[in-house]
Amino acid sequence: MKVAILMSGGVDSTVAACLLKDEGFEVMGLTMVNWDISVGEKAKKAAEYIGIEHKIVDMKKIFAEKVVDYFCRSYEMGETPNPCVECNKYIKFGTLLDIALESGCDKVATGHYARIEYNPERQRYLLRKGEDKSKDQSYFLYGLKQKQLERILFPLGNLTKSKVREIAREYNLPVAESKESQEICFIEGDYREFLTDRVDLKPGDFVDLEGRVIGKHKGIPFYTVGQRKGLGLSMGKPVYVVKIDSEDNRIVVDEERHLFKKGLYAKEPNFIMFDKLEGNMEVEAKVRYRAALAPAVVSMEGERLKVEFKETQRAITRGQSVVLYRGEYVVGGGIIDEVMQLA
């Protein structure tokens, strides 16, 4: 079987390539240049070191359209986007997967910390959390379809990060001690600097929950729900962004207690455990990658997913993904579209 390993030149994808090679797969390195052109050179060196074929694909145009433009547009609409989810869905396991198949590969592999299993009873591929819970990346993969999951391998799914580094040392890989990659691959430093030249920044009013004007903001894309620092307001008490009103170009700020909400609606739902959700289902849900799992009941309301939590959740944010779990397994998820206005 021929496998294309999506390589960045970092420790995770390089170790994944070594493991696949040792298992007897015919391995080809495949690297997308999407923003930083030095990634291609790094990955090429890693592929040469471990002795595998390597191919670089220029993805700058489609990456700009599907990920960067989406990122900027989402902030303009008062949302807080999740570019990794879009990249996995449309780029890594979309266009790059197609390129791999066209190149004669049977599957693609990555250095993600997650697991895929085939369930004969359901006759479906299931997505499971990675063994290393501190590195688990299943949250970013909830948008994948069955036809994508059946073509993907995650060689690091059963390993911890420390074990991956240990393996890298055993292979004498030059990248064994390389630093962790940055969270958003196309941004170094503050995302606000990145947005400055790319979005429409219209100053507007800060208001409290009663609608009283209490200051001026620099432009909606510079703020996110739950933010306290950098508001430039002197209220005599800590205040937080509790709502972003993009229609009226207003940012609502008030005390932290107003950040806690009981539920949400999510658009573009995708389910992995089944094709569609029937009735109510008890799950655990995350409203952002670093959030704790929280018990919730989910159902469909029209085309949207409705998520009602047992306990209120802090700073539920439009544009972020809500991802649903049953134990170790991803049920599915969607993009947060509306927050239930229940204090």
PDB file of N, CA and C in Angstrom, residues 178-237:
ATOM      1  N   SER A 178      12.963  19.698  18.071  1.00  0.00           N
ATOM      2  CA  SER A 178      12.371  20.917  17.494  1.00  0.00           C
ATOM      3  C   SER A 178      11.215  21.414  18.350  1.00  0.00           C
ATOM      4  N   LYS A 179      11.020  22.734  18.359  1.00  0.00           N
ATOM      5  CA  LYS A 179       9.977  23.330  19.197  1.00  0.00           C
ATOM      6  C   LYS A 179       8.598  23.049  18.601  1.00  0.00           C
ATOM      7  N   GLU A 180       7.579  23.199  19.454  1.00  0.00           N
ATOM      8  CA  GLU A 180       6.204  22.982  19.013  1.00  0.00           C
ATOM      9  C   GLU A 180       5.830  23.998  17.939  1.00  0.00           C
ATOM     10  N   SER A 181       5.017  23.565  16.993  1.00  0.00           N
ATOM     11  CA  SER A 181       4.586  24.501  15.942  1.00  0.00           C
ATOM     12  C   SER A 181       3.582  25.498  16.524  1.00  0.00           C
ATOM     13  N   GLN A 182       3.529  26.694  15.914  1.00  0.00           N
ATOM     14  CA  GLN A 182       2.616  27.715  16.419  1.00  0.00           C
ATOM     15  C   GLN A 182       1.183  27.324  16.106  1.00  0.00           C
ATOM     16  N   GLU A 183       0.248  27.878  16.909  1.00  0.00           N
ATOM     17  CA  GLU A 183      -1.145  27.453  16.818  1.00  0.00           C
ATOM     18  C   GLU A 183      -1.760  27.756  15.449  1.00  0.00           C
ATOM     19  N   ILE A 184      -1.561  28.984  14.944  1.00  0.00           N
ATOM     20  CA  ILE A 184      -2.084  29.319  13.619  1.00  0.00           C
ATOM     21  C   ILE A 184      -0.883  29.472  12.693  1.00  0.00           C
ATOM     22  N   CYS A 185      -0.771  28.560  11.723  1.00  0.00           N
ATOM     23  CA  CYS A 185       0.477  28.455  10.947  1.00  0.00           C
ATOM     24  C   CYS A 185       0.792  29.703  10.132  1.00  0.00           C
ATOM     25  N   PHE A 186      -0.218  30.493   9.772  1.00  0.00           N
ATOM     26  CA  PHE A 186       0.059  31.650   8.907  1.00  0.00           C
ATOM     27  C   PHE A 186       0.180  32.958   9.691  1.00  0.00           C
ATOM     28  N   ILE A 187       0.204  32.870  11.029  1.00  0.00           N
ATOM     29  CA  ILE A 187       0.317  34.093  11.837  1.00  0.00           C
ATOM     30  C   ILE A 187       1.448  33.949  12.849  1.00  0.00           C
ATOM     31  N   GLU A 188       2.346  34.902  12.839  1.00  0.00           N
ATOM     32  CA  GLU A 188       3.366  34.998  13.882  1.00  0.00           C
ATOM     33  C   GLU A 188       3.026  36.203  14.731  1.00  0.00           C
ATOM     34  N   GLY A 189       3.014  36.025  16.036  1.00  0.00           N
ATOM     35  CA  GLY A 189       2.690  37.151  16.914  1.00  0.00           C
ATOM     36  C   GLY A 189       1.188  37.358  17.044  1.00  0.00           C
ATOM     37  N   ASP A 190       0.781  38.602  17.228  1.00  0.00           N
ATOM     38  CA  ASP A 190      -0.604  38.952  17.513  1.00  0.00           C
ATOM     39  C   ASP A 190      -1.453  38.931  16.235  1.00  0.00           C
ATOM     40  N   TYR A 191      -2.578  38.218  16.296  1.00  0.00           N
ATOM     41  CA  TYR A 191      -3.441  38.129  15.113  1.00  0.00           C
ATOM     42  C   TYR A 191      -3.993  39.495  14.698  1.00  0.00           C
ATOM     43  N   ARG A 192      -4.056  40.434  15.635  1.00  0.00           N
ATOM     44  CA  ARG A 192      -4.588  41.770  15.312  1.00  0.00           C
ATOM     45  C   ARG A 192      -3.704  42.491  14.298  1.00  0.00           C
ATOM     46  N   GLU A 193      -2.392  42.302  14.420  1.00  0.00           N
ATOM     47  CA  GLU A 193      -1.457  42.898  13.444  1.00  0.00           C
ATOM     48  C   GLU A 193      -1.715  42.311  12.058  1.00  0.00           C
ATOM     49  N   PHE A 194      -1.968  41.007  12.017  1.00  0.00           N
ATOM     50  CA  PHE A 194      -2.247  40.330  10.752  1.00  0.00           C
ATOM     51  C   PHE A 194      -3.525  40.893  10.118  1.00  0.00           C
ATOM     52  N   LEU A 195      -4.526  41.160  10.946  1.00  0.00           N
ATOM     53  CA  LEU A 195      -5.820  41.629  10.436  1.00  0.00           C
ATOM     54  C   LEU A 195      -5.792  43.084   9.972  1.00  0.00           C
ATOM     55  N   THR A 196      -4.900  43.879  10.540  1.00  0.00           N
ATOM     56  CA  THR A 196      -4.921  45.331  10.325  1.00  0.00           C
ATOM     57  C   THR A 196      -5.017  45.733   8.858  1.00  0.00           C
ATOM     58  N   ASP A 197      -4.236  45.111   7.992  1.00  0.00           N
ATOM     59  CA  ASP A 197      -4.232  45.492   6.573  1.00  0.00           C
ATOM     60  C   ASP A 197      -5.231  44.691   5.736  1.00  0.00           C
ATOM     61  N   ARG A 198      -5.956  43.762   6.393  1.00  0.00           N
ATOM     62  CA  ARG A 198      -6.770  42.833   5.608  1.00  0.00           C
ATOM     63  C   ARG A 198      -8.271  42.950   5.853  1.00  0.00           C
ATOM     64  N   VAL A 199      -8.668  43.674   6.882  1.00  0.00           N
ATOM     65  CA  VAL A 199     -10.101  43.788   7.181  1.00  0.00           C
ATOM     66  C   VAL A 199     -10.503  45.253   7.322  1.00  0.00           C
ATOM     67  N   ASP A 200     -11.802  45.470   7.270  1.00  0.00           N
ATOM     68  CA  ASP A 200     -12.349  46.815   7.402  1.00  0.00           C
ATOM     69  C   ASP A 200     -12.490  47.135   8.889  1.00  0.00           C
ATOM     70  N   LEU A 201     -11.704  48.054   9.362  1.00  0.00           N
ATOM     71  CA  LEU A 201     -11.732  48.409  10.787  1.00  0.00           C
ATOM     72  C   LEU A 201     -12.480  49.721  10.983  1.00  0.00           C
ATOM     73  N   LYS A 202     -13.716  49.611  11.461  1.00  0.00           N
ATOM     74  CA  LYS A 202     -14.506  50.816  11.718  1.00  0.00           C
ATOM     75  C   LYS A 202     -14.640  51.010  13.215  1.00  0.00           C
ATOM     76  N   PRO A 203     -14.102  52.099  13.749  1.00  0.00           N
ATOM     77  CA  PRO A 203     -14.293  52.365  15.176  1.00  0.00           C
ATOM     78  C   PRO A 203     -15.783  52.473  15.490  1.00  0.00           C
ATOM     79  N   GLY A 204     -16.159  52.120  16.718  1.00  0.00           N
ATOM     80  CA  GLY A 204     -17.561  52.183  17.132  1.00  0.00           C
ATOM     81  C   GLY A 204     -17.661  52.310  18.634  1.00  0.00           C
ATOM     82  N   ASP A 205     -18.838  52.046  19.169  1.00  0.00           N
ATOM     83  CA  ASP A 205     -19.088  52.252  20.600  1.00  0.00           C
ATOM     84  C   ASP A 205     -18.964  50.968  21.413  1.00  0.00           C
ATOM     85  N   PHE A 206     -18.354  51.124  22.595  1.00  0.00           N
ATOM     86  CA  PHE A 206     -18.522  50.149  23.664  1.00  0.00           C
ATOM     87  C   PHE A 206     -19.806  50.537  24.389  1.00  0.00           C
ATOM     88  N   VAL A 207     -20.675  49.568  24.671  1.00  0.00           N
ATOM     89  CA  VAL A 207     -21.884  49.850  25.448  1.00  0.00           C
ATOM     90  C   VAL A 207     -22.009  48.808  26.550  1.00  0.00           C
ATOM     91  N   ASP A 208     -22.768  49.152  27.605  1.00  0.00           N
ATOM     92  CA  ASP A 208     -23.048  48.146  28.629  1.00  0.00           C
ATOM     93  C   ASP A 208     -24.345  47.419  28.254  1.00  0.00           C
ATOM     94  N   LEU A 209     -24.781  46.507  29.087  1.00  0.00           N
ATOM     95  CA  LEU A 209     -25.970  45.716  28.764  1.00  0.00           C
ATOM     96  C   LEU A 209     -27.238  46.566  28.662  1.00  0.00           C
ATOM     97  N   GLU A 210     -27.197  47.742  29.271  1.00  0.00           N
ATOM     98  CA  GLU A 210     -28.354  48.654  29.186  1.00  0.00           C
ATOM     99  C   GLU A 210     -28.302  49.509  27.918  1.00  0.00           C
ATOM    100  N   GLY A 211     -27.210  49.374  27.161  1.00  0.00           N
ATOM    101  CA  GLY A 211     -27.083  50.137  25.922  1.00  0.00           C
ATOM    102  C   GLY A 211     -26.437  51.498  26.084  1.00  0.00           C
ATOM    103  N   ARG A 212     -25.928  51.791  27.294  1.00  0.00           N
ATOM    104  CA  ARG A 212     -25.274  53.080  27.529  1.00  0.00           C
ATOM    105  C   ARG A 212     -23.874  53.072  26.920  1.00  0.00           C
ATOM    106  N   VAL A 213     -23.528  54.126  26.199  1.00  0.00           N
ATOM    107  CA  VAL A 213     -22.197  54.231  25.586  1.00  0.00           C
ATOM    108  C   VAL A 213     -21.168  54.534  26.670  1.00  0.00           C
ATOM    109  N   ILE A 214     -20.107  53.704  26.712  1.00  0.00           N
ATOM    110  CA  ILE A 214     -19.102  53.881  27.775  1.00  0.00           C
ATOM    111  C   ILE A 214     -17.683  54.043  27.225  1.00  0.00           C
ATOM    112  N   GLY A 215     -17.568  54.095  25.897  1.00  0.00           N
ATOM    113  CA  GLY A 215     -16.238  54.280  25.308  1.00  0.00           C
ATOM    114  C   GLY A 215     -16.256  53.965  23.830  1.00  0.00           C
ATOM    115  N   LYS A 216     -15.073  54.045  23.232  1.00  0.00           N
ATOM    116  CA  LYS A 216     -14.934  53.785  21.787  1.00  0.00           C
ATOM    117  C   LYS A 216     -14.030  52.576  21.554  1.00  0.00           C
ATOM    118  N   HIS A 217     -14.454  51.700  20.652  1.00  0.00           N
ATOM    119  CA  HIS A 217     -13.599  50.569  20.282  1.00  0.00           C
ATOM    120  C   HIS A 217     -12.902  50.838  18.943  1.00  0.00           C
ATOM    121  N   LYS A 218     -11.848  50.038  18.648  1.00  0.00           N
ATOM    122  CA  LYS A 218     -11.008  50.285  17.466  1.00  0.00           C
ATOM    123  C   LYS A 218     -11.499  49.565  16.212  1.00  0.00           C
ATOM    124  N   GLY A 219     -12.502  48.723  16.362  1.00  0.00           N
ATOM    125  CA  GLY A 219     -12.992  47.922  15.231  1.00  0.00           C
ATOM    126  C   GLY A 219     -13.291  46.510  15.702  1.00  0.00           C
ATOM    127  N   ILE A 220     -14.441  46.001  15.321  1.00  0.00           N
ATOM    128  CA  ILE A 220     -14.928  44.711  15.815  1.00  0.00           C
ATOM    129  C   ILE A 220     -13.918  43.562  15.686  1.00  0.00           C
ATOM    130  N   PRO A 221     -13.155  43.455  14.576  1.00  0.00           N
ATOM    131  CA  PRO A 221     -12.230  42.317  14.466  1.00  0.00           C
ATOM    132  C   PRO A 221     -11.161  42.239  15.558  1.00  0.00           C
ATOM    133  N   PHE A 222     -10.959  43.318  16.288  1.00  0.00           N
ATOM    134  CA  PHE A 222      -9.928  43.321  17.323  1.00  0.00           C
ATOM    135  C   PHE A 222     -10.383  42.711  18.652  1.00  0.00           C
ATOM    136  N   TYR A 223     -11.623  42.253  18.726  1.00  0.00           N
ATOM    137  CA  TYR A 223     -12.164  41.806  20.015  1.00  0.00           C
ATOM    138  C   TYR A 223     -12.815  40.435  19.908  1.00  0.00           C
ATOM    139  N   THR A 224     -12.841  39.744  21.042  1.00  0.00           N
ATOM    140  CA  THR A 224     -13.488  38.438  21.098  1.00  0.00           C
ATOM    141  C   THR A 224     -14.239  38.290  22.420  1.00  0.00           C
ATOM    142  N   VAL A 225     -15.291  37.502  22.419  1.00  0.00           N
ATOM    143  CA  VAL A 225     -16.101  37.309  23.627  1.00  0.00           C
ATOM    144  C   VAL A 225     -15.228  36.729  24.739  1.00  0.00           C
ATOM    145  N   GLY A 226     -15.354  37.306  25.925  1.00  0.00           N
ATOM    146  CA  GLY A 226     -14.562  36.878  27.081  1.00  0.00           C
ATOM    147  C   GLY A 226     -13.314  37.715  27.301  1.00  0.00           C
ATOM    148  N   GLN A 227     -12.984  38.586  26.356  1.00  0.00           N
ATOM    149  CA  GLN A 227     -11.765  39.414  26.456  1.00  0.00           C
ATOM    150  C   GLN A 227     -11.901  40.450  27.566  1.00  0.00           C
ATOM    151  N   ARG A 228     -10.830  40.597  28.362  1.00  0.00           N
ATOM    152  CA  ARG A 228     -10.815  41.624  29.419  1.00  0.00           C
ATOM    153  C   ARG A 228      -9.700  42.631  29.177  1.00  0.00           C
ATOM    154  N   LYS A 229      -8.538  42.130  28.745  1.00  0.00           N
ATOM    155  CA  LYS A 229      -7.384  43.016  28.544  1.00  0.00           C
ATOM    156  C   LYS A 229      -7.502  43.775  27.232  1.00  0.00           C
ATOM    157  N   GLY A 230      -6.893  44.951  27.211  1.00  0.00           N
ATOM    158  CA  GLY A 230      -6.794  45.708  25.973  1.00  0.00           C
ATOM    159  C   GLY A 230      -8.063  46.436  25.564  1.00  0.00           C
ATOM    160  N   LEU A 231      -9.011  46.589  26.483  1.00  0.00           N
ATOM    161  CA  LEU A 231     -10.255  47.292  26.143  1.00  0.00           C
ATOM    162  C   LEU A 231     -10.103  48.806  26.286  1.00  0.00           C
ATOM    163  N   GLY A 232      -9.165  49.213  27.150  1.00  0.00           N
ATOM    164  CA  GLY A 232      -8.933  50.647  27.334  1.00  0.00           C
ATOM    165  C   GLY A 232     -10.077  51.357  28.037  1.00  0.00           C
ATOM    166  N   LEU A 233     -10.800  50.618  28.878  1.00  0.00           N
ATOM    167  CA  LEU A 233     -11.937  51.208  29.605  1.00  0.00           C
ATOM    168  C   LEU A 233     -11.606  51.302  31.087  1.00  0.00           C
ATOM    169  N   SER A 234     -12.042  52.375  31.703  1.00  0.00           N
ATOM    170  CA  SER A 234     -11.864  52.534  33.152  1.00  0.00           C
ATOM    171  C   SER A 234     -13.247  52.567  33.785  1.00  0.00           C
ATOM    172  N   MET A 235     -13.664  51.415  34.318  1.00  0.00           N
ATOM    173  CA  MET A 235     -15.037  51.276  34.824  1.00  0.00           C
ATOM    174  C   MET A 235     -15.096  51.162  36.348  1.00  0.00           C
ATOM    175  N   GLY A 236     -13.915  51.118  36.967  1.00  0.00           N
ATOM    176  CA  GLY A 236     -13.906  50.948  38.427  1.00  0.00           C
ATOM    177  C   GLY A 236     -14.120  49.504  38.843  1.00  0.00           C
ATOM    178  N   LYS A 237     -14.248  48.613  37.869  1.00  0.00           N
ATOM    179  CA  LYS A 237     -14.423  47.174  38.131  1.00  0.00           C
ATOM    180  C   LYS A 237     -14.001  46.439  36.852  1.00  0.00           C
TER     181      LYS A 237
END
